[in-house]
Coordinates of C-alpha atoms and ligand atoms in Angstrom, one line a residue:
X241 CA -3.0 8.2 -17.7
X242 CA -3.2 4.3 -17.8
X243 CA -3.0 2.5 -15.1
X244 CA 0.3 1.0 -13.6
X245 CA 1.6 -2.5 -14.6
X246 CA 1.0 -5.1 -12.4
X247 CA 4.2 -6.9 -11.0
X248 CA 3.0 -10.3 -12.3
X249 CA 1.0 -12.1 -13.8
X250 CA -3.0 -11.9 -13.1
X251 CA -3.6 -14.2 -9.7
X252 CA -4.4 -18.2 -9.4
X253 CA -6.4 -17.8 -5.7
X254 CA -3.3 -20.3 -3.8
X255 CA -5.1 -23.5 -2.7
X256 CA -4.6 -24.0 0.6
X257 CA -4.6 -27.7 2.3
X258 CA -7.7 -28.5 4.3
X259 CA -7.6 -27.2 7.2
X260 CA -9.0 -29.9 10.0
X261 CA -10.6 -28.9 12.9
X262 CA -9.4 -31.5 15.0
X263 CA -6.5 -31.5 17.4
X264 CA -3.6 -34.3 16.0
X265 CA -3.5 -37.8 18.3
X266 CA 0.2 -36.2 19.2
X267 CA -0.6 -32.8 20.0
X268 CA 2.2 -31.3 21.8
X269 CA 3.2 -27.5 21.2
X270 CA 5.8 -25.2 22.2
X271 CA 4.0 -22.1 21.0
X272 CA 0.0 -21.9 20.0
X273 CA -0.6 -18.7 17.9
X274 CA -3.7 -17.9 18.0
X275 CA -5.0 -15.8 14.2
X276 CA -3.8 -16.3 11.0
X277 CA -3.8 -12.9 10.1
X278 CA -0.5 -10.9 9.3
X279 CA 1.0 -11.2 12.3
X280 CA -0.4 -15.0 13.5
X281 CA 0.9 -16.5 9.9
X282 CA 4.5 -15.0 9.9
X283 CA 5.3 -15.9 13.6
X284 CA 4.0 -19.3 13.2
X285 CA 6.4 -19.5 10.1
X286 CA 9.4 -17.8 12.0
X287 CA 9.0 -20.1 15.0
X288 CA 8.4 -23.2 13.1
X289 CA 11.3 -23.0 10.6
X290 CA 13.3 -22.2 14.3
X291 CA 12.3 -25.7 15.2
X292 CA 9.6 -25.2 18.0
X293 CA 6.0 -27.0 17.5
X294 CA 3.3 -24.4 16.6
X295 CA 0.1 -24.7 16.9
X296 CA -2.2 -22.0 14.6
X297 CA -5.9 -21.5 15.5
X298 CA -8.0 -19.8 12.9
X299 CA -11.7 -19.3 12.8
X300 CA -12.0 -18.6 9.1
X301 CA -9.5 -20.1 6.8
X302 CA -11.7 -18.6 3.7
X303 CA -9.4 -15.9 1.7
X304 CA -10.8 -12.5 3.7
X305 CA -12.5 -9.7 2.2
X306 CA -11.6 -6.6 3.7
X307 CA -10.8 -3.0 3.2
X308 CA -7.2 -3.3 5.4
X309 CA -3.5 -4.0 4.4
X310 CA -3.5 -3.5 1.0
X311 CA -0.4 -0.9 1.2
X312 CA 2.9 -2.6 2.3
X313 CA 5.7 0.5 3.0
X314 CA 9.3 -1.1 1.7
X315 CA 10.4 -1.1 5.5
X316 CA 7.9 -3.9 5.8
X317 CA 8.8 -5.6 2.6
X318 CA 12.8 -5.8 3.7
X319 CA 11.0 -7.6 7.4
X320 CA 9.9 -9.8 4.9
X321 CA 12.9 -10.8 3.3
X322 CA 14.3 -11.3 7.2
X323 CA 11.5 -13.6 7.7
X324 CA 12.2 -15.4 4.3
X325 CA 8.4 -14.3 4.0
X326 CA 8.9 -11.8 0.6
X327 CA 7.6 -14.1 -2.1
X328 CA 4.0 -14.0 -0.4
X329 CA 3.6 -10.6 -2.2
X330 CA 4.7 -11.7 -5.9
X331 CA 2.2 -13.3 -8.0
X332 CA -0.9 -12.1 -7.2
X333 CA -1.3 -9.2 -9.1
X334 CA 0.3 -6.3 -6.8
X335 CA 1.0 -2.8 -7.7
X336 CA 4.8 -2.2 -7.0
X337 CA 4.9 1.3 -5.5
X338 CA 7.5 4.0 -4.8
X339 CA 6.1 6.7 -2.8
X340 CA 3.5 8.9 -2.5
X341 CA 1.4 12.2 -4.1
X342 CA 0.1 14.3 -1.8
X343 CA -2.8 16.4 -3.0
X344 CA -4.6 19.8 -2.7
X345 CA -8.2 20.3 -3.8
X346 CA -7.1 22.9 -6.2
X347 CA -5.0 20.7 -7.5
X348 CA -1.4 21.7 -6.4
X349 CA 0.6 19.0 -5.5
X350 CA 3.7 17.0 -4.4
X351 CA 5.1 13.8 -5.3
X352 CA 7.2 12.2 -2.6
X353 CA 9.3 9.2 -3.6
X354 CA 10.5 6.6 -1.8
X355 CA 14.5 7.4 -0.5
X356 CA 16.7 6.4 -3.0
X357 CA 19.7 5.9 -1.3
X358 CA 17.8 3.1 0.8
X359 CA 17.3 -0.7 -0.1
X360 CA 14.5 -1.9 -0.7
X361 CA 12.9 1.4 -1.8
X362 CA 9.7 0.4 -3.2
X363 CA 6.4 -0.8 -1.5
X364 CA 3.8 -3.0 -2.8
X365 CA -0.1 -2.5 -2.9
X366 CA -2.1 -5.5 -3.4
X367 CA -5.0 -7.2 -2.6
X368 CA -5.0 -7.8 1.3
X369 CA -7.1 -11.5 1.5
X370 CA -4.6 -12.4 -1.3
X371 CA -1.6 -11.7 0.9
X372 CA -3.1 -13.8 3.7
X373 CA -3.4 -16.6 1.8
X374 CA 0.1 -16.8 1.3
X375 CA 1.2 -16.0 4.4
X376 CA -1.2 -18.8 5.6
X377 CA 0.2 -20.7 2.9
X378 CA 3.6 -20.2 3.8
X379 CA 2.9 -21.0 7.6
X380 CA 0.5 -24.5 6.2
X381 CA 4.1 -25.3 4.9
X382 CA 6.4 -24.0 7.2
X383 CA 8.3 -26.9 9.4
X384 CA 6.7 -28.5 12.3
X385 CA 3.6 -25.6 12.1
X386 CA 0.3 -27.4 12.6
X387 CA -3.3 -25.6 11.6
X388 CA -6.7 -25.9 13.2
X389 CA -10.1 -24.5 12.4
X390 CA -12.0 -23.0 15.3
X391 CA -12.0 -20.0 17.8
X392 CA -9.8 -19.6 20.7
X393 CA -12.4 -19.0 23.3
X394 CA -10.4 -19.0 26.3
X395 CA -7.2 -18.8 27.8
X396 CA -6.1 -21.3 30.2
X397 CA -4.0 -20.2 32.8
X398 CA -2.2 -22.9 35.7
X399 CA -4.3 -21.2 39.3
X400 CA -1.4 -22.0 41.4
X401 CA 1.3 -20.0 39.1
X402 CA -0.9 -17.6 37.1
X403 CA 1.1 -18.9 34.2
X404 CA -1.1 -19.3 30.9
X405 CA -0.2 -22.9 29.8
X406 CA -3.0 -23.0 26.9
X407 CA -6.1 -22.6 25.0
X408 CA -9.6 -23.5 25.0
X409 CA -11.2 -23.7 21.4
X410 CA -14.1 -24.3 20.3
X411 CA -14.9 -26.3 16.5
X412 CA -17.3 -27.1 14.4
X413 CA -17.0 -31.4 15.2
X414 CA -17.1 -30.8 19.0
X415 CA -19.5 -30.2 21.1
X416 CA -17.1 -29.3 24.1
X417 CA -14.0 -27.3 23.6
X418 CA -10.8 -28.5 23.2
X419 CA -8.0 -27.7 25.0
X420 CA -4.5 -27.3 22.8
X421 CA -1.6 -26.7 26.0
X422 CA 1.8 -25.0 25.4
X423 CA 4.2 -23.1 27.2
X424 CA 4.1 -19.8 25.2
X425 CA 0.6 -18.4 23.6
X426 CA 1.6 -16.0 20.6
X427 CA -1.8 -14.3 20.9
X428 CA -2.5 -12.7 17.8
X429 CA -6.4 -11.9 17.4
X430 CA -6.5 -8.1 15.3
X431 CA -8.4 -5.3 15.7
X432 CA -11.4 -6.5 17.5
X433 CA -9.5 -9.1 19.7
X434 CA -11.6 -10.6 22.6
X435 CA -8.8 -11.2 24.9
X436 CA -7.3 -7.3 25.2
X437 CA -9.3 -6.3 28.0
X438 CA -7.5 -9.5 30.0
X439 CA -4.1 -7.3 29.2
X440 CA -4.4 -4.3 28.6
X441 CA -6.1 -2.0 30.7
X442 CA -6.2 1.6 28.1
X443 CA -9.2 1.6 25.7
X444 CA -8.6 2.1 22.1
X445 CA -8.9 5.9 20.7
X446 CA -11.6 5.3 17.4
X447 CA -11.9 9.6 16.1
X448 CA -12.8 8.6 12.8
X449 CA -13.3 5.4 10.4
X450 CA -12.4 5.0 6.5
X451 CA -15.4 4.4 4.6
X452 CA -13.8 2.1 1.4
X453 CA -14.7 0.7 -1.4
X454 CA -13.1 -0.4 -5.3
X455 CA -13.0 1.8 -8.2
X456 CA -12.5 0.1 -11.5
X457 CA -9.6 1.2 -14.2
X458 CA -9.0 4.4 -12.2
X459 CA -6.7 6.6 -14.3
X460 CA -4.7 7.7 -11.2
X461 CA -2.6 10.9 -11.3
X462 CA 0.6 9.5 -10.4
X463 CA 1.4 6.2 -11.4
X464 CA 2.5 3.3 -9.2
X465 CA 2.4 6.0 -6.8
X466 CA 0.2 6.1 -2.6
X467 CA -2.7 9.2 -3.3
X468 CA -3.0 11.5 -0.3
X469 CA -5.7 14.3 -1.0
X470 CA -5.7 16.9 1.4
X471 CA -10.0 17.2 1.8
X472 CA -12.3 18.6 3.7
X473 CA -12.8 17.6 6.8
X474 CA -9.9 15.2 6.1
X475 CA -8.1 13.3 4.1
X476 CA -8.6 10.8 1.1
X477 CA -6.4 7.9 0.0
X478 CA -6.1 6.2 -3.1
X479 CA -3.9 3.6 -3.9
X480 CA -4.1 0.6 -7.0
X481 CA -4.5 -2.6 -5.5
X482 CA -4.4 -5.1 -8.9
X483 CA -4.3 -4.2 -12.7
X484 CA -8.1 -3.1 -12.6
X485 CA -8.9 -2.2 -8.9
X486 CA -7.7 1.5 -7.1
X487 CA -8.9 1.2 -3.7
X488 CA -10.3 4.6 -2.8
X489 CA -10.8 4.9 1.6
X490 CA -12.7 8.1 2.6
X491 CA -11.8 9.1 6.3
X492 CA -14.9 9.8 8.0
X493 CA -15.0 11.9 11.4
X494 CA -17.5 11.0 14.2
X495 CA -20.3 9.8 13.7
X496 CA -20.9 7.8 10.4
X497 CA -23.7 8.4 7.3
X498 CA -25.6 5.6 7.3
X499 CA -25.0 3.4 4.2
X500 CA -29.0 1.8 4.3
X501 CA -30.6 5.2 4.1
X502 CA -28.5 6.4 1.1
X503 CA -27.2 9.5 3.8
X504 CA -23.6 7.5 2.6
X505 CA -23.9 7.7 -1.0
X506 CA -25.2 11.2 -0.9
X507 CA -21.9 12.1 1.3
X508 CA -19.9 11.0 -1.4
X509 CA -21.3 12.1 -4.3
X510 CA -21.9 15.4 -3.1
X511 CA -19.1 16.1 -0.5
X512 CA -16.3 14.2 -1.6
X513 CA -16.3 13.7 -5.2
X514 CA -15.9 17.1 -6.0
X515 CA -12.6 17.4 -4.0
X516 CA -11.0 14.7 -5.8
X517 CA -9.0 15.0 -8.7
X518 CA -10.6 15.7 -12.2
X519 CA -9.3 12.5 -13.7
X520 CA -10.5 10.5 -10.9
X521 CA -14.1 11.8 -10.6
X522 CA -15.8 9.8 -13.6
X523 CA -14.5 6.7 -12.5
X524 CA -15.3 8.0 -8.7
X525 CA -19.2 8.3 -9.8
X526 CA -19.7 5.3 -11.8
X527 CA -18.1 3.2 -8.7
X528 CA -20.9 4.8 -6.6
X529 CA -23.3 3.3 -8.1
X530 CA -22.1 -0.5 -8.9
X531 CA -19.6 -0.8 -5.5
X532 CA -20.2 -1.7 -1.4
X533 CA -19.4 0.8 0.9
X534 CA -17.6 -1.2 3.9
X535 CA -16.4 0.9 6.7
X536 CA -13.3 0.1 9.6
X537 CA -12.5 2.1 12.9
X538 CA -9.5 4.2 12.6
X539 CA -8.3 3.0 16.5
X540 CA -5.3 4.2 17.8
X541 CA -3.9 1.7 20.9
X542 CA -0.6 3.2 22.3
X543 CA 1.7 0.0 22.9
X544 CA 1.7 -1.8 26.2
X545 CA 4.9 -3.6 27.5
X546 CA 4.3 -7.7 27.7
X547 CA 4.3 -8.7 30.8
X548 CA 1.7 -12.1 30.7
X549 CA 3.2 -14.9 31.9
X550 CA 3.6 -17.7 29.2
X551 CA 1.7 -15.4 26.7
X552 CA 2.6 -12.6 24.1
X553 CA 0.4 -9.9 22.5
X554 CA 1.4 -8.9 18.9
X555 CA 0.0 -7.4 16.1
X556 CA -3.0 -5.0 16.6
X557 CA -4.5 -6.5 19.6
X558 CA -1.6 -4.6 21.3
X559 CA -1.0 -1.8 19.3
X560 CA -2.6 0.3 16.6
X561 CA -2.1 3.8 14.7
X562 CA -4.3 5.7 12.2
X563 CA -3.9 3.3 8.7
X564 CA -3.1 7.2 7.1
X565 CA 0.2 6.4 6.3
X566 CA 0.1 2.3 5.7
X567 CA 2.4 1.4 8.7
X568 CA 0.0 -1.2 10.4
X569 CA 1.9 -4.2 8.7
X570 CA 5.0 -3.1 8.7
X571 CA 4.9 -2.7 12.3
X572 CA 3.5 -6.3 13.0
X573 CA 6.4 -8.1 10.8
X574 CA 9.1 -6.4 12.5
X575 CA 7.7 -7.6 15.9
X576 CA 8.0 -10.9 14.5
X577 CA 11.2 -10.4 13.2
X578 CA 12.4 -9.1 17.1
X579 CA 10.2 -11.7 18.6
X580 CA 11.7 -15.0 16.7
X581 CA 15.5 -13.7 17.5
X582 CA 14.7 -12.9 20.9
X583 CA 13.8 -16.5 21.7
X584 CA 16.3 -18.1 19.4
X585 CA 18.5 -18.6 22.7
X586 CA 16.2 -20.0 24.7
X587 CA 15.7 -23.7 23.9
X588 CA 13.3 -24.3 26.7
X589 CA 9.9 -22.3 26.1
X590 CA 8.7 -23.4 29.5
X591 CA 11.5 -21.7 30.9
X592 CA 8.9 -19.1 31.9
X593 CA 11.0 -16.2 33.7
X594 CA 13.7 -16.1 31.1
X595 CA 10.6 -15.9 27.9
X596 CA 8.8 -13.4 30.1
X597 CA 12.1 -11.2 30.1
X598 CA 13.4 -11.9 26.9
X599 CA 9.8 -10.9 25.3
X600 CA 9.7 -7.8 27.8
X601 CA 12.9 -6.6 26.7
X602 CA 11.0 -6.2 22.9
X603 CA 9.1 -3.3 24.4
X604 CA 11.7 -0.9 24.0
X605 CA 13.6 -2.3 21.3
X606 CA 10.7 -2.5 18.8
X607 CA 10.1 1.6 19.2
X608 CA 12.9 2.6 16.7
X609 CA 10.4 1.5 14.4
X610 CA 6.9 1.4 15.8
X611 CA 7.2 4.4 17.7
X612 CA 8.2 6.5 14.2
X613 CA 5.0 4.9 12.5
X614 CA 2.8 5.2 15.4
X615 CA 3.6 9.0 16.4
X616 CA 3.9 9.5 12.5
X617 CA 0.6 8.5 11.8
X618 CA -1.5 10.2 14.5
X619 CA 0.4 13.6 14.1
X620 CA 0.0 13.5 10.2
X621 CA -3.3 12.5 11.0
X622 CA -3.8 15.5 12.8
X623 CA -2.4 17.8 10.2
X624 CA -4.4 16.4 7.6
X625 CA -8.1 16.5 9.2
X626 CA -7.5 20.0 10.2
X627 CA -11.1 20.9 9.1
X628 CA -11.3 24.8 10.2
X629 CA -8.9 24.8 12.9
X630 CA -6.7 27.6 11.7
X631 CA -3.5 26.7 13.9
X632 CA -4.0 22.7 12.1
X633 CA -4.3 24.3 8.8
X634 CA -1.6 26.5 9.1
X635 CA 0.5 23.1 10.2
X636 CA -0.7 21.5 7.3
X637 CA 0.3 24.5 4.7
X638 CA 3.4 24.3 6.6
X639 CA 3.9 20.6 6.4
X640 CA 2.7 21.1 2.6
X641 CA 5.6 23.8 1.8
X642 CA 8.3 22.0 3.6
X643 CA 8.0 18.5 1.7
X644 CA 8.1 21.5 -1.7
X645 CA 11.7 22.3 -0.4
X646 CA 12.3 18.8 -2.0
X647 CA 15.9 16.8 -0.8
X648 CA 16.3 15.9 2.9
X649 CA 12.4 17.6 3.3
X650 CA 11.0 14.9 1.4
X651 CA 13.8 12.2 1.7
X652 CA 13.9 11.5 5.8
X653 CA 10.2 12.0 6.6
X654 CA 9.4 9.4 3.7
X655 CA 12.0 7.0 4.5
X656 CA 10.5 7.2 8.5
X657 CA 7.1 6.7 6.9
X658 CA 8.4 3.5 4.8
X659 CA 9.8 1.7 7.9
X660 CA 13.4 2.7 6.3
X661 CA 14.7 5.1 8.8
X662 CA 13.9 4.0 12.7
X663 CA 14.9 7.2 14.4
X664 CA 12.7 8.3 16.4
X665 CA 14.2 11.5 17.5
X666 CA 15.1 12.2 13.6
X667 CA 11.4 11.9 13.6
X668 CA 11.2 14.6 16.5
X669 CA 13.4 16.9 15.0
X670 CA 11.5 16.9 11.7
X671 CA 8.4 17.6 13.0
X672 CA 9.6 20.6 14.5
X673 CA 11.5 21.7 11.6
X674 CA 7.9 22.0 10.2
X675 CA 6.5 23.8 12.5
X676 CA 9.2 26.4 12.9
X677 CA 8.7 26.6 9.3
X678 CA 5.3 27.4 10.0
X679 CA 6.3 30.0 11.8
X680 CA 8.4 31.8 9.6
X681 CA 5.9 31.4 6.7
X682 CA 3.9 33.1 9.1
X683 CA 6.0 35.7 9.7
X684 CA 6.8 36.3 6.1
X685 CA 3.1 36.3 5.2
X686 CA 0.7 39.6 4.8
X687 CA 1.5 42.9 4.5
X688 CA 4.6 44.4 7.3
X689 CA 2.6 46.1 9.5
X690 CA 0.7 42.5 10.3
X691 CA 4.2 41.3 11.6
X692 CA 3.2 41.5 15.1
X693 CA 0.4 39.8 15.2
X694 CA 1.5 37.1 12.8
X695 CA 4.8 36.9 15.5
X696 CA 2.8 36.0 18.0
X697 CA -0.1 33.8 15.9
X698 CA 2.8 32.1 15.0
X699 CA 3.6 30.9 18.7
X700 CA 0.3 29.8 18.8
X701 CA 1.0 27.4 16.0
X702 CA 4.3 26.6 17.5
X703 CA 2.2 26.0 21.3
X704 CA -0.3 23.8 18.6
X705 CA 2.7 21.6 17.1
X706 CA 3.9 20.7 20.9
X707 CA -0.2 19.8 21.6
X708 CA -0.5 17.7 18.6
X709 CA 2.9 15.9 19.3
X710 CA 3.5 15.7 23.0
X711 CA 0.8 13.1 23.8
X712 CA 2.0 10.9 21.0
X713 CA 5.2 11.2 22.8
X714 CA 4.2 10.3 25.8
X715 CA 1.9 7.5 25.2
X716 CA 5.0 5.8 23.6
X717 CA 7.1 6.7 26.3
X718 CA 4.8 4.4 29.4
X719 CA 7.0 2.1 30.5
Ligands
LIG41 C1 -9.0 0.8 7.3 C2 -7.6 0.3 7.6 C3 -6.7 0.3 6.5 C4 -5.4 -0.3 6.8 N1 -4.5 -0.2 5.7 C5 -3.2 -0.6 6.0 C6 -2.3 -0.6 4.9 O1 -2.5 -0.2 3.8 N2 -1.0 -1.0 5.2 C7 -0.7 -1.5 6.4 O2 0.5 -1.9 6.6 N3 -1.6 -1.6 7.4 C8 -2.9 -1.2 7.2 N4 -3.8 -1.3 8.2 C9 -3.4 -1.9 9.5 C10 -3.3 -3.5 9.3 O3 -4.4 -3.9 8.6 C11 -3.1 -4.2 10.6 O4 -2.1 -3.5 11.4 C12 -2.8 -5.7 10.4 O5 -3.8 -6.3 9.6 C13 -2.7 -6.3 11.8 O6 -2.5 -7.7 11.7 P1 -3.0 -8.7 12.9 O7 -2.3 -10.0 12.5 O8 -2.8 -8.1 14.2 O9 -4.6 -8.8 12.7 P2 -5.4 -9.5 11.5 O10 -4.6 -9.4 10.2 O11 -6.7 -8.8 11.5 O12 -5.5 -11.0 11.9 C14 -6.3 -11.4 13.0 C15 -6.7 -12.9 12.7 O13 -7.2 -13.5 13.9 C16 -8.4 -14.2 13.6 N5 -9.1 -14.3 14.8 C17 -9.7 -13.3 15.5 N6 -10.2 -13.8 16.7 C18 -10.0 -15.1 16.7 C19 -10.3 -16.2 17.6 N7 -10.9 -15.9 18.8 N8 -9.9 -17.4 17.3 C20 -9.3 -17.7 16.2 N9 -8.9 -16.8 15.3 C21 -9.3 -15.5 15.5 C22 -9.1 -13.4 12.5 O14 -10.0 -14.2 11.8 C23 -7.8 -13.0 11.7 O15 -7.5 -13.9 10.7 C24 -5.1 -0.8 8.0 C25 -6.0 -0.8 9.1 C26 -7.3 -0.2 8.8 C27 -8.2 -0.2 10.0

């Protein structure tokens, strides 16, 4: 099978302008977002083209190399065409994608496309440090948006009103920090963010990481198509990122092989290369030897309502889910999509009590969608690393089966993946359909005089579906 066509040409790295690391002689703000990552670069676009004075603080301007965001579900691509953000995934050498292939290790499996009665229907998988360069580029030339080099260090808060009013950051060209002051601090720092702890009192959940790395002219099973196999002890994507490069991510439970001893290398070629496809595996082995293993938490951060005055946590520093289903970004440019109309009305940032309740309204309003991809995720998650739990496994045959019975059983669960259907009781109600389906598979199952005890196994995995699911539930449900 060759590998899919890329949706343009082969990629020119965008230039970006130098970025200084100097504060400007007039340097007032109305927002300082701190990160240029996904989230940092489209809010300091939506804000700026809205007319306020943005301030972006970046430690690293370089294009990143990382193993994240390469997968962008169609719900996130239509956020983009809200933010007037969509040409920042054209041109540089992305995979257009319309849905996914979920596979078995004896090779049974289902292709699950992309709704079709939804607009826009297809996803993109590219490069992730490519994306951020145009998002940074887009935000360099987005109105009244001004760029630094250095890291936010501190916040600054007034000690008479407990309002923050700015930044501390420190630079290459001074020895001091500088202090950059504005009403409203978009903070906006990833995974690894040094200023959570100051907000958010939960710690993140890390059960497993994805161990990643690039195979070369990959002949994938399913072209232009997300690869899910169902492995041992869980499960495997693969997904093209450019015309020559399938990103394979290996999720890794507990405690990691160590990549300097070899135990890594060994893990792969002996544990998980023979679960993968046959016309993956040469391509698989040869990558072993050539390619760098890099490795990235799987952290799951339940959401926390905004209530800092004069600042606003967005992206992952606030919230994050398993990356199984590819719903990190999509999340993080709807919240900038609710977060630029929610202060469209409000022409004075310093207005603090009417920002602080505007942006504390989001927290409900942003869980038709981030609530689906969050609880989504984890339970799929669940399902999918089921090892030798027999109540998981008989969820995930279930789950297996029910996206088989093809139409609505494929069509609403993948259009709640993709950010196209923000319903989260649809969401409930399919999950359940599942497991009841479990049940009855159950029942139906073995020879008849097994019926009793497969009647009452099958509460078991009905008791199992409400264990998995309740806690996601209920996380998303803290005011
Ligand atoms: C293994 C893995 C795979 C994933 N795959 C996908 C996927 O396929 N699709 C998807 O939608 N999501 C995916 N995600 C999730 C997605 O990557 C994140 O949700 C998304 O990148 C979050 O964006 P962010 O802006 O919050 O953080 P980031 O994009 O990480 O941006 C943070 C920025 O802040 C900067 N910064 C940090 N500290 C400071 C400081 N003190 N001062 C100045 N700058 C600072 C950093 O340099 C960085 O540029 C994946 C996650 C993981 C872990």
């Amino acid at each position: 099978m060759p590998a899919a066509t890329p949706t343009t040409a082969a990629p020119a790295a965008p230039a970006l302008r130098p970025v200084p690391s100097t504060l400007p002689a007039d340097d007032t703000f109305d927002v300082i977002v701190i990160g240029a990552g996904i989230a940092g670069c489209a809010a300091a676009h939506a804000l700026g083209n809205d007319g306020r004075r943005v301030l972006v603080i970046e430690r690293d301007w370089r294009e990143p190399d990382r193993i994240v965001g390469e997968l962008l579900q169609p719900g996130g691509v239509h956020a983009l065409e809200l933010l007037g953000l969509r040409d920042c995934i054209d041109g540089i050498d992305g995979i257009d994608c319309h849905g996914y292939a979920v596979i078995k290790t004896n090779g049974e499996e289902v292709v699950l496309p992309y709704p079709a009665d939804k607009q826009p229907n297809t996803g993109r998988s590219l490069h992730h440090g490519r994306l951020i360069m145009n998002l940074r580029r887009a935000a360099q030339n987005a109105q009244n948006v001004t760029c630094i080099e250095g890291t936010a260090s501190e916040l600054v808060t007034d000690p008479k009103t407990g309002v923050n009013t700015g930044v501390l950051i420190s630079t290459k060209t001074s020895d001091k920090p500088v202090l950059a002051s504005a009403p409203l601090t978009v903070v906006a720092d990833g995974c690894f963010s040094k200023f959570r702890k100051q907000f958010i009192s939960r710690d993140t959940v890390c059960k497993s990481h994805f161990v990643g790395f690039i195979i070369r002219d990959c002949p994938l099973p399913h072209m232009n198509h997300g690869h899910v196999v169902l492995a041992k002890p869980s499960p495997i994507l693969l997904y093209q990122i450019g015309s020559h490069e399938t990103r394979i991510l290996v999720d890794v439970p507990g405690k990691l092989p160590s990549i300097g001893s070899g135990e890594m290398k060994a893990y792969m070629r002996d544990f998980v290369g023979p679960q993968l496809p046959p016309a993956v595996q040469p391509s698989f082995f040869e990558a072993l030897e050539t390619e760098r293993f890099r490795s990235m938490p799987n952290s799951w951060l339940p959401p926390t309502r905004n209530t800092g005055e004069g600042v606003f946590l967005l992206g992952d520093i606030m919230n994050m889910r398993h990356p199984l289903t590819g719903g990190g970004m999509t999340v993080a440019f709807w919240d900038v999509v609710r977060l630029r109309d929610a202060l469209r009305s409000v022409s004075d940032l310093s207005q603090t009590a009417v920002v602080r309740s505007r942006l504390g309204a989001l927290h409900w309003q942003r869980k038709r969608l981030s609530s689906v991809i969050n609880i989504l995720a984890n339970a799929l998650y669940a399902l999918f690393s089921a090892g030798d739990d027999p109540m998981l496994l008989q969820l995930q045959t279930a789950c297996f089966a029910y996206f088989k019975l093809g139409g609505r059983c494929v069509s609403t669960p993948v259009g709640l993946l993709a950010g196209l259907i923000q319903e989260p009781m649809t969401l409930i109600g399919h999950f359940f359909a599942v497991a009841i389906y479990g049940t009855f598979l159950m029942w139906i199952q073995g020879p008849f005089y097994m019926f009793p005890v497969n009647f009452v196994r099958s509460f078991v995995v009905l008791f199992k579906a409400c264990a998995v699911i309740f806690p996601l539930i209920g996380a998303e449900l803290r005011p």
